[in-house]
Amino acid sequence: MQTMNFMDSMFFFIESAQTPMHVTPLLVLKPDPEHREGFGVSLYRKLQSKTTVVAPFNWRPRFSLTGKHRWQEVAVDLGYHLRFAAVPAPGRQAQLNELICRIQSQPLDRTRPLWELYVIDGMSDGTVVLYMKLHHALFDGTRINGYARKMLTQSPVHNDWVPIWQHEVYAPQPEAPSSGRLRTSLEALGNTLTQARMLPQAMRLGARVFGGALGMLPKRSKTPLTAPRSVLNTTPARGRSFASQQWSLERVRAIGKLTGASFNDIILTCGDMALQRYLSRNHRLPDKPLVVLMPMNVRQPGDMTSNNQFVPGLVELQPPELLPLPRLKRIQAAATDTKNEIREFSPALYEKYGVLMQAVSMIAGKYGLESKLPASSNLVISTVPGLAEVRYLMGAEVVQVAPMSALPPGQCLNISAYTYNGKVCLGFLGCRKVLPDIGLLANDMDRALDELELAALTQPKTSLFDRYLPHLANKRVSLHSNPEGVILKQRQSTGVR
Amino acid sequence: MQTMNFMDSMFFFIESAQTPMHVTPLLVLKPDPEHREGFGVSLYRKLQSKTTVVAPFNWRPRFSLTGKHRWQEVAVDLGYHLRFAAVPAPGRQAQLNELICRIQSQPLDRTRPLWELYVIDGMSDGTVVLYMKLHHALFDGTRINGYARKMLTQSPVHNDWVPIWQHEVYAPQPEAPSSGRLRTSLEALGNTLTQARMLPQAMRLGARVFGGALGMLPKRSKTPLTAPRSVLNTTPARGRSFASQQWSLERVRAIGKLTGASFNDIILTCGDMALQRYLSRNHRLPDKPLVVLMPMNVRQPGDMTSNNQFVPGLVELQPPELLPLPRLKRIQAAATDTKNEIREFSPALYEKYGVLMQAVSMIAGKYGLESKLPASSNLVISTVPGLAEVRYLMGAEVVQVAPMSALPPGQCLNISAYTYNGKVCLGFLGCRKVLPDIGLLANDMDRALDELELAALTQPKTSLFDRYLPHLANKRVSLHSNPEGVILKQRQSTGVR
């Protein structure tokens, strides 16, 4: 039996009937016209025939009162995990979204290995959907991408593909130190601190975090310590709402080239703009800017160990009165601050603090205390760089990927972005009670990209002055009458539908 | 807000992710050939348009630490409760069973009213399935039958039908005495006992129950106090298996006429015979006869209050060596004993004892103690007399009904029988891990009916001696060489496949 590491066991601890902690990516397959008839059944039968199941797809969790949770290898009833389903008439996106929301809102069975895979038939456009439900304790976005890379073939004629549960890519994690208890993590933190070289860093970080929490040091704090109360910060009910979007990756890259912003910066900015518009509609925009929890991958390239390896970075979004480009600049700066802070304090140390801070707020959410404690973030935005070129499964082209993650306690919105074959695939997962009209948010996100793109394309070209004397750029900008593009609040709010 | 009575709140207490306590009857509708195209969509749309929701379909539970649980009226998001679904290709019974097992194995959302209704499309024979998921705390079989009687029309042209959630048939239950705590029930029992006329009865019952539990009074005990340990007595895992059967009611009635047995006696006997055969296959038959928990309805005719009103009667099945008719006679006698005992001790008192005995074993199941304590029963068999004549929904004939109930903690099999339009509709619900091949059990039940019918048809006619001197019948029988039809065990076991 494998022991379970702390972060992995946290996913079980915060999991409840309201907040199942699984990741549920979706692949849309388009078979050739001559193979379209019965493709869903054929794919399901083919998968059924692949009965060998390797780790971690044959692992079930074994919980211990001592906190030493473990993974146990068990025999797998493949017919339970592999499921054939269909959307009802008229077989369009709305019916698919309904179905996957129902599947998403149901926790996995902890007495069995923690995955389900659905072949979904009945789409009117002849596509067949492969929908995976994988527990976050074993699978994060980066790891799932690794599995997708192995399972999906680069040519349609490639026929000897193997399903995700047959890939021997798992590298066992070290036996120690690992445990399922907060206390033990604190001990581990203590152990880390006793390593002399980390002590000064830890003291600075501790002073910042706890000083900030007590209302001290507000000026020195670059990354936010608490998030404003918002409609997004209740513990979600059981129902889910979902919407997806696809963008051309080229458009995002062009904006990046014109503005110097990263992919993540652009996603964050579009998310900010979309949420401004979406929340303003019902006057639900909080007074302070929203704070995004953005998991930052700290996995080394090629590392396919199963446990979760990300640092929860917090990025503050911006106030409503900013125009797109200044908003992007500021978010870029905020994200850079977060990254620098992670670097400054060493990933290991920052992760432990970050995990503890998140743990406190998630545990608060679990016990319904989220209204008593300040939230640490308002929503999750995660990005995973995916597969660059077109892929196939059993000869059918993967025409779309929709990332779909989990809603932790106390949070009602998760936006995920995944790049595939020159496209940016966006998935919006929400609590059905709080965000029943999440499709509007997806449209707002699309509109935000249009606006940001237009702003980037029509901005004045960078002058030689900017290029060769960048240290003077700030002074030059200050000569403008409206350096940050602040517009009158009045005008902005009339512009909102 | 309505208060919740003790029995209703018990269903929440014993409910877990493994043992969701909802009842899930299924109706198969066969539209006319000219209305077949798009009937599923039309039915779903029609239901969608019926947005008014009355009690208890707009009640959600409110739990209190003091045990005074209540029902609260809330606004209903009909789109959450009413769902359109489809079976995948080839759209046959197996695909339908898979789908409803998945739906059955997922608990209802306690933050909303406790029901879901699925319109299931995609069956290859052109039928459309209406699948209801109703929490046992509000709905028992008899009550659901009352709703079916109201919703289903007696003529196909009748078009002004209303769905179950619009029937104002709920009679509010009294405010007191009711509570969600065992302690309070014991107090209620105490109150009952202080009524002088019940005291002697209660002392006799108490002596019998507790004397029996301590191994005293074995001879006086007619109904069983504990059940043998069997494979059926583990707490079910999350997955479910399901099979259904339809019999002609005429056949069962004919057997009853020939043997003097009741409908329930015949169902119990066929269940016993089927289980003997089914469990023998894998050498899983326990040494002692199985004990059935058969809910006995104590509701007065016309009483449509929502709370549960049944007495859990325990009936011991018979050892393997009996032939069908003697088995039926003995089961008939055992069931009569149980009924007499209920009468002797007054339903109210017996119910409270019965509930407490069941509660102890279900609570034991909930905490995984079922292997430490003796089981009180091995399986549930319930029968509900249903609708006598053919019914329709939106013009489509109801061609089949499949009753499907819940698996309480510590029990892995539930057999339900429902009569409809000259048919006996049987539903077999099992734990997928323990009874993956439950279809075999359904076939064994069918075979049992054949055997019992043959035995009844070929038995010697009742003589005048039996008719006019029944008190001498026993003596006469004892003259036979093999009075109870006991056959050699050897022969029986070679006869088993």
PDB file of C-alpha atoms in Angstrom, chain B residues 102-289:
ATOM      1  CA  ARG B 102     -26.764   4.810 -11.486  1.00  0.00           C
ATOM      2  CA  ILE B 103     -29.555   7.230 -10.662  1.00  0.00           C
ATOM      3  CA  GLN B 104     -30.725   5.051  -7.752  1.00  0.00           C
ATOM      4  CA  SER B 105     -27.272   4.915  -6.185  1.00  0.00           C
ATOM      5  CA  GLN B 106     -27.001   8.707  -5.792  1.00  0.00           C
ATOM      6  CA  PRO B 107     -28.567  10.376  -2.729  1.00  0.00           C
ATOM      7  CA  LEU B 108     -31.042  13.218  -3.152  1.00  0.00           C
ATOM      8  CA  ASP B 109     -29.917  16.759  -2.345  1.00  0.00           C
ATOM      9  CA  ARG B 110     -31.111  17.528   1.185  1.00  0.00           C
ATOM     10  CA  THR B 111     -30.926  21.267   0.583  1.00  0.00           C
ATOM     11  CA  ARG B 112     -33.844  20.951  -1.853  1.00  0.00           C
ATOM     12  CA  PRO B 113     -37.216  19.179  -1.897  1.00  0.00           C
ATOM     13  CA  LEU B 114     -36.546  15.456  -1.857  1.00  0.00           C
ATOM     14  CA  TRP B 115     -37.604  14.254  -5.286  1.00  0.00           C
ATOM     15  CA  GLU B 116     -36.424  13.926  -8.860  1.00  0.00           C
ATOM     16  CA  LEU B 117     -38.396  12.807 -11.885  1.00  0.00           C
ATOM     17  CA  TYR B 118     -36.749  11.508 -15.058  1.00  0.00           C
ATOM     18  CA  VAL B 119     -38.271  11.174 -18.494  1.00  0.00           C
ATOM     19  CA  ILE B 120     -36.078   8.535 -20.136  1.00  0.00           C
ATOM     20  CA  ASP B 121     -36.012   8.367 -23.911  1.00  0.00           C
ATOM     21  CA  GLY B 122     -34.131   6.240 -26.417  1.00  0.00           C
ATOM     22  CA  MET B 123     -35.718   2.802 -25.850  1.00  0.00           C
ATOM     23  CA  SER B 124     -35.570   0.789 -29.062  1.00  0.00           C
ATOM     24  CA  ASP B 125     -39.149  -0.469 -28.669  1.00  0.00           C
ATOM     25  CA  GLY B 126     -40.524   3.077 -28.754  1.00  0.00           C
ATOM     26  CA  THR B 127     -41.494   3.119 -25.095  1.00  0.00           C
ATOM     27  CA  VAL B 128     -40.714   6.090 -22.861  1.00  0.00           C
ATOM     28  CA  VAL B 129     -39.881   5.589 -19.203  1.00  0.00           C
ATOM     29  CA  LEU B 130     -40.973   7.774 -16.320  1.00  0.00           C
ATOM     30  CA  TYR B 131     -38.623   7.206 -13.403  1.00  0.00           C
ATOM     31  CA  MET B 132     -39.328   8.774 -10.034  1.00  0.00           C
ATOM     32  CA  LYS B 133     -36.923   9.225  -7.152  1.00  0.00           C
ATOM     33  CA  LEU B 134     -38.814  10.034  -3.963  1.00  0.00           C
ATOM     34  CA  HIS B 135     -37.381  10.158  -0.470  1.00  0.00           C
ATOM     35  CA  HIS B 136     -38.684   7.477   1.866  1.00  0.00           C
ATOM     36  CA  ALA B 137     -39.080  10.048   4.639  1.00  0.00           C
ATOM     37  CA  LEU B 138     -42.018  11.486   2.685  1.00  0.00           C
ATOM     38  CA  PHE B 139     -43.178   8.679   0.445  1.00  0.00           C
ATOM     39  CA  ASP B 140     -43.863   5.007   1.067  1.00  0.00           C
ATOM     40  CA  GLY B 141     -45.188   2.536  -1.484  1.00  0.00           C
ATOM     41  CA  THR B 142     -48.824   2.986  -0.500  1.00  0.00           C
ATOM     42  CA  ARG B 143     -48.634   6.735  -0.726  1.00  0.00           C
ATOM     43  CA  ILE B 144     -46.848   6.648  -4.081  1.00  0.00           C
ATOM     44  CA  ASN B 145     -49.619   4.372  -5.314  1.00  0.00           C
ATOM     45  CA  GLY B 146     -52.093   7.041  -4.214  1.00  0.00           C
ATOM     46  CA  TYR B 147     -50.234   9.603  -6.320  1.00  0.00           C
ATOM     47  CA  ALA B 148     -50.108   7.232  -9.297  1.00  0.00           C
ATOM     48  CA  ARG B 149     -53.872   6.755  -8.988  1.00  0.00           C
ATOM     49  CA  LYS B 150     -54.327  10.531  -9.189  1.00  0.00           C
ATOM     50  CA  MET B 151     -51.826  11.219 -11.959  1.00  0.00           C
ATOM     51  CA  LEU B 152     -52.561   8.368 -14.374  1.00  0.00           C
ATOM     52  CA  THR B 153     -55.794   8.637 -16.303  1.00  0.00           C
ATOM     53  CA  GLN B 154     -58.264   5.849 -17.010  1.00  0.00           C
ATOM     54  CA  SER B 155     -58.758   6.760 -20.648  1.00  0.00           C
ATOM     55  CA  PRO B 156     -56.196   7.543 -23.351  1.00  0.00           C
ATOM     56  CA  VAL B 157     -58.150  10.591 -24.548  1.00  0.00           C
ATOM     57  CA  HIS B 158     -58.098  12.176 -21.093  1.00  0.00           C
ATOM     58  CA  ASN B 159     -55.668  15.022 -21.630  1.00  0.00           C
ATOM     59  CA  ASP B 160     -56.006  17.290 -18.584  1.00  0.00           C
ATOM     60  CA  TRP B 161     -53.824  15.174 -16.317  1.00  0.00           C
ATOM     61  CA  VAL B 162     -51.638  16.793 -13.689  1.00  0.00           C
ATOM     62  CA  PRO B 163     -48.206  15.613 -12.506  1.00  0.00           C
ATOM     63  CA  ILE B 164     -47.636  14.216  -9.027  1.00  0.00           C
ATOM     64  CA  TRP B 165     -46.252  17.504  -7.726  1.00  0.00           C
ATOM     65  CA  GLN B 166     -49.569  19.282  -8.275  1.00  0.00           C
ATOM     66  CA  HIS B 167     -51.826  17.011  -6.233  1.00  0.00           C
ATOM     67  CA  GLU B 168     -53.099  18.625  -3.064  1.00  0.00           C
ATOM     68  CA  VAL B 169     -53.559  15.341  -1.247  1.00  0.00           C
ATOM     69  CA  TYR B 170     -51.378  16.012   1.712  1.00  0.00           C
ATOM     70  CA  ALA B 171     -53.044  16.057   5.092  1.00  0.00           C
ATOM     71  CA  PRO B 172     -50.760  17.783   7.608  1.00  0.00           C
ATOM     72  CA  GLN B 173     -49.712  15.484  10.389  1.00  0.00           C
ATOM     73  CA  PRO B 174     -50.210  16.431  14.036  1.00  0.00           C
ATOM     74  CA  GLU B 175     -47.573  18.699  15.548  1.00  0.00           C
ATOM     75  CA  ALA B 176     -46.967  16.517  18.588  1.00  0.00           C
ATOM     76  CA  PRO B 177     -45.709  14.081  19.692  1.00  0.00           C
ATOM     77  CA  SER B 178     -42.896  13.912  17.187  1.00  0.00           C
ATOM     78  CA  SER B 179     -39.162  14.148  17.278  1.00  0.00           C
ATOM     79  CA  GLY B 180     -36.050  12.921  15.579  1.00  0.00           C
ATOM     80  CA  ARG B 181     -34.366  11.267  18.501  1.00  0.00           C
ATOM     81  CA  LEU B 182     -34.396   7.717  19.747  1.00  0.00           C
ATOM     82  CA  ARG B 183     -34.572   9.024  23.290  1.00  0.00           C
ATOM     83  CA  THR B 184     -37.803  10.826  22.534  1.00  0.00           C
ATOM     84  CA  SER B 185     -39.249   7.698  20.999  1.00  0.00           C
ATOM     85  CA  LEU B 186     -38.387   5.827  24.157  1.00  0.00           C
ATOM     86  CA  GLU B 187     -40.168   8.544  26.106  1.00  0.00           C
ATOM     87  CA  ALA B 188     -43.164   8.136  23.811  1.00  0.00           C
ATOM     88  CA  LEU B 189     -43.006   4.414  24.459  1.00  0.00           C
ATOM     89  CA  GLY B 190     -42.905   5.179  28.163  1.00  0.00           C
ATOM     90  CA  ASN B 191     -45.968   7.396  27.788  1.00  0.00           C
ATOM     91  CA  THR B 192     -47.785   4.619  25.979  1.00  0.00           C
ATOM     92  CA  LEU B 193     -46.882   2.183  28.708  1.00  0.00           C
ATOM     93  CA  THR B 194     -48.319   4.402  31.399  1.00  0.00           C
ATOM     94  CA  GLN B 195     -51.691   3.895  29.770  1.00  0.00           C
ATOM     95  CA  ALA B 196     -52.753   1.116  32.092  1.00  0.00           C
ATOM     96  CA  ARG B 197     -54.527  -1.059  29.550  1.00  0.00           C
ATOM     97  CA  MET B 198     -51.363  -1.548  27.535  1.00  0.00           C
ATOM     98  CA  LEU B 199     -49.161  -2.480  30.446  1.00  0.00           C
ATOM     99  CA  PRO B 200     -49.812  -6.252  30.582  1.00  0.00           C
ATOM    100  CA  GLN B 201     -49.371  -6.510  26.824  1.00  0.00           C
ATOM    101  CA  ALA B 202     -46.137  -4.568  26.920  1.00  0.00           C
ATOM    102  CA  MET B 203     -44.751  -6.721  29.694  1.00  0.00           C
ATOM    103  CA  ARG B 204     -45.515  -9.872  27.720  1.00  0.00           C
ATOM    104  CA  LEU B 205     -43.953  -8.433  24.565  1.00  0.00           C
ATOM    105  CA  GLY B 206     -40.936  -7.158  26.449  1.00  0.00           C
ATOM    106  CA  ALA B 207     -40.408 -10.500  28.154  1.00  0.00           C
ATOM    107  CA  ARG B 208     -40.640 -12.237  24.816  1.00  0.00           C
ATOM    108  CA  VAL B 209     -38.312  -9.905  22.959  1.00  0.00           C
ATOM    109  CA  PHE B 210     -35.642  -9.567  25.604  1.00  0.00           C
ATOM    110  CA  GLY B 211     -36.045 -13.091  26.955  1.00  0.00           C
ATOM    111  CA  GLY B 212     -35.610 -14.327  23.421  1.00  0.00           C
ATOM    112  CA  ALA B 213     -32.572 -12.173  22.884  1.00  0.00           C
ATOM    113  CA  LEU B 214     -30.975 -13.694  25.981  1.00  0.00           C
ATOM    114  CA  GLY B 215     -31.632 -17.213  24.724  1.00  0.00           C
ATOM    115  CA  MET B 216     -34.532 -17.860  27.100  1.00  0.00           C
ATOM    116  CA  LEU B 217     -38.008 -18.931  26.060  1.00  0.00           C
ATOM    117  CA  PRO B 218     -36.973 -20.465  22.748  1.00  0.00           C
ATOM    118  CA  LYS B 219     -40.081 -22.657  22.603  1.00  0.00           C
ATOM    119  CA  ARG B 220     -42.617 -19.900  23.084  1.00  0.00           C
ATOM    120  CA  SER B 221     -41.120 -17.710  20.383  1.00  0.00           C
ATOM    121  CA  LYS B 222     -43.038 -18.028  17.151  1.00  0.00           C
ATOM    122  CA  THR B 223     -41.576 -15.156  15.177  1.00  0.00           C
ATOM    123  CA  PRO B 224     -37.802 -14.977  14.865  1.00  0.00           C
ATOM    124  CA  LEU B 225     -35.754 -12.636  16.994  1.00  0.00           C
ATOM    125  CA  THR B 226     -32.528 -12.724  15.062  1.00  0.00           C
ATOM    126  CA  ALA B 227     -31.671 -13.732  11.528  1.00  0.00           C
ATOM    127  CA  PRO B 228     -28.788 -15.963  10.424  1.00  0.00           C
ATOM    128  CA  ARG B 229     -25.646 -14.309   9.168  1.00  0.00           C
ATOM    129  CA  SER B 230     -25.681 -14.351   5.354  1.00  0.00           C
ATOM    130  CA  VAL B 231     -23.970 -12.754   2.369  1.00  0.00           C
ATOM    131  CA  LEU B 232     -26.964 -10.446   2.168  1.00  0.00           C
ATOM    132  CA  ASN B 233     -26.082  -8.821   5.489  1.00  0.00           C
ATOM    133  CA  THR B 234     -23.273  -6.452   4.713  1.00  0.00           C
ATOM    134  CA  THR B 235     -23.782  -2.760   4.251  1.00  0.00           C
ATOM    135  CA  PRO B 236     -24.178  -2.280   0.515  1.00  0.00           C
ATOM    136  CA  ALA B 237     -21.539  -0.448  -1.507  1.00  0.00           C
ATOM    137  CA  ARG B 238     -22.623   2.466  -3.673  1.00  0.00           C
ATOM    138  CA  GLY B 239     -23.387   0.572  -6.903  1.00  0.00           C
ATOM    139  CA  ARG B 240     -26.768  -1.074  -7.438  1.00  0.00           C
ATOM    140  CA  SER B 241     -28.006  -3.977  -9.535  1.00  0.00           C
ATOM    141  CA  PHE B 242     -31.599  -4.295 -10.661  1.00  0.00           C
ATOM    142  CA  ALA B 243     -33.899  -6.717 -12.452  1.00  0.00           C
ATOM    143  CA  SER B 244     -37.631  -6.766 -13.023  1.00  0.00           C
ATOM    144  CA  GLN B 245     -40.246  -9.433 -13.768  1.00  0.00           C
ATOM    145  CA  GLN B 246     -43.896  -9.433 -14.697  1.00  0.00           C
ATOM    146  CA  TRP B 247     -46.342 -12.200 -13.804  1.00  0.00           C
ATOM    147  CA  SER B 248     -49.974 -12.656 -14.595  1.00  0.00           C
ATOM    148  CA  LEU B 249     -51.913 -11.821 -11.428  1.00  0.00           C
ATOM    149  CA  GLU B 250     -54.402 -14.525 -12.443  1.00  0.00           C
ATOM    150  CA  ARG B 251     -51.776 -17.222 -11.907  1.00  0.00           C
ATOM    151  CA  VAL B 252     -51.028 -16.008  -8.389  1.00  0.00           C
ATOM    152  CA  ARG B 253     -54.736 -15.744  -7.597  1.00  0.00           C
ATOM    153  CA  ALA B 254     -55.309 -19.294  -8.847  1.00  0.00           C
ATOM    154  CA  ILE B 255     -52.578 -20.620  -6.560  1.00  0.00           C
ATOM    155  CA  GLY B 256     -54.153 -18.702  -3.696  1.00  0.00           C
ATOM    156  CA  LYS B 257     -57.550 -20.221  -4.447  1.00  0.00           C
ATOM    157  CA  LEU B 258     -56.141 -23.746  -4.595  1.00  0.00           C
ATOM    158  CA  THR B 259     -54.079 -23.462  -1.430  1.00  0.00           C
ATOM    159  CA  GLY B 260     -55.849 -20.883   0.710  1.00  0.00           C
ATOM    160  CA  ALA B 261     -52.681 -18.781   0.798  1.00  0.00           C
ATOM    161  CA  SER B 262     -52.646 -14.995   0.545  1.00  0.00           C
ATOM    162  CA  PHE B 263     -50.860 -12.939  -2.105  1.00  0.00           C
ATOM    163  CA  ASN B 264     -48.121 -12.091   0.399  1.00  0.00           C
ATOM    164  CA  ASP B 265     -47.680 -15.757   1.381  1.00  0.00           C
ATOM    165  CA  ILE B 266     -47.147 -16.713  -2.266  1.00  0.00           C
ATOM    166  CA  ILE B 267     -44.652 -13.894  -2.892  1.00  0.00           C
ATOM    167  CA  LEU B 268     -42.757 -14.879   0.265  1.00  0.00           C
ATOM    168  CA  THR B 269     -42.717 -18.551  -0.749  1.00  0.00           C
ATOM    169  CA  CYS B 270     -41.521 -17.846  -4.291  1.00  0.00           C
ATOM    170  CA  GLY B 271     -38.884 -15.525  -2.849  1.00  0.00           C
ATOM    171  CA  ASP B 272     -37.761 -18.276  -0.485  1.00  0.00           C
ATOM    172  CA  MET B 273     -37.555 -20.861  -3.280  1.00  0.00           C
ATOM    173  CA  ALA B 274     -35.724 -18.440  -5.581  1.00  0.00           C
ATOM    174  CA  LEU B 275     -33.207 -17.495  -2.898  1.00  0.00           C
ATOM    175  CA  GLN B 276     -32.576 -21.160  -2.041  1.00  0.00           C
ATOM    176  CA  ARG B 277     -31.677 -21.831  -5.643  1.00  0.00           C
ATOM    177  CA  TYR B 278     -29.776 -18.593  -6.168  1.00  0.00           C
ATOM    178  CA  LEU B 279     -27.676 -18.795  -2.996  1.00  0.00           C
ATOM    179  CA  SER B 280     -26.993 -22.537  -3.412  1.00  0.00           C
ATOM    180  CA  ARG B 281     -25.290 -21.860  -6.745  1.00  0.00           C
ATOM    181  CA  ASN B 282     -22.311 -20.311  -5.005  1.00  0.00           C
ATOM    182  CA  HIS B 283     -22.716 -22.277  -1.768  1.00  0.00           C
ATOM    183  CA  ARG B 284     -23.803 -19.136   0.021  1.00  0.00           C
ATOM    184  CA  LEU B 285     -26.975 -20.526   1.597  1.00  0.00           C
ATOM    185  CA  PRO B 286     -26.859 -19.990   5.379  1.00  0.00           C
ATOM    186  CA  ASP B 287     -27.445 -22.907   7.785  1.00  0.00           C
ATOM    187  CA  LYS B 288     -30.619 -21.426   9.203  1.00  0.00           C
ATOM    188  CA  PRO B 289     -33.629 -20.208   7.211  1.00  0.00           C
TER     189      PRO B 289
END
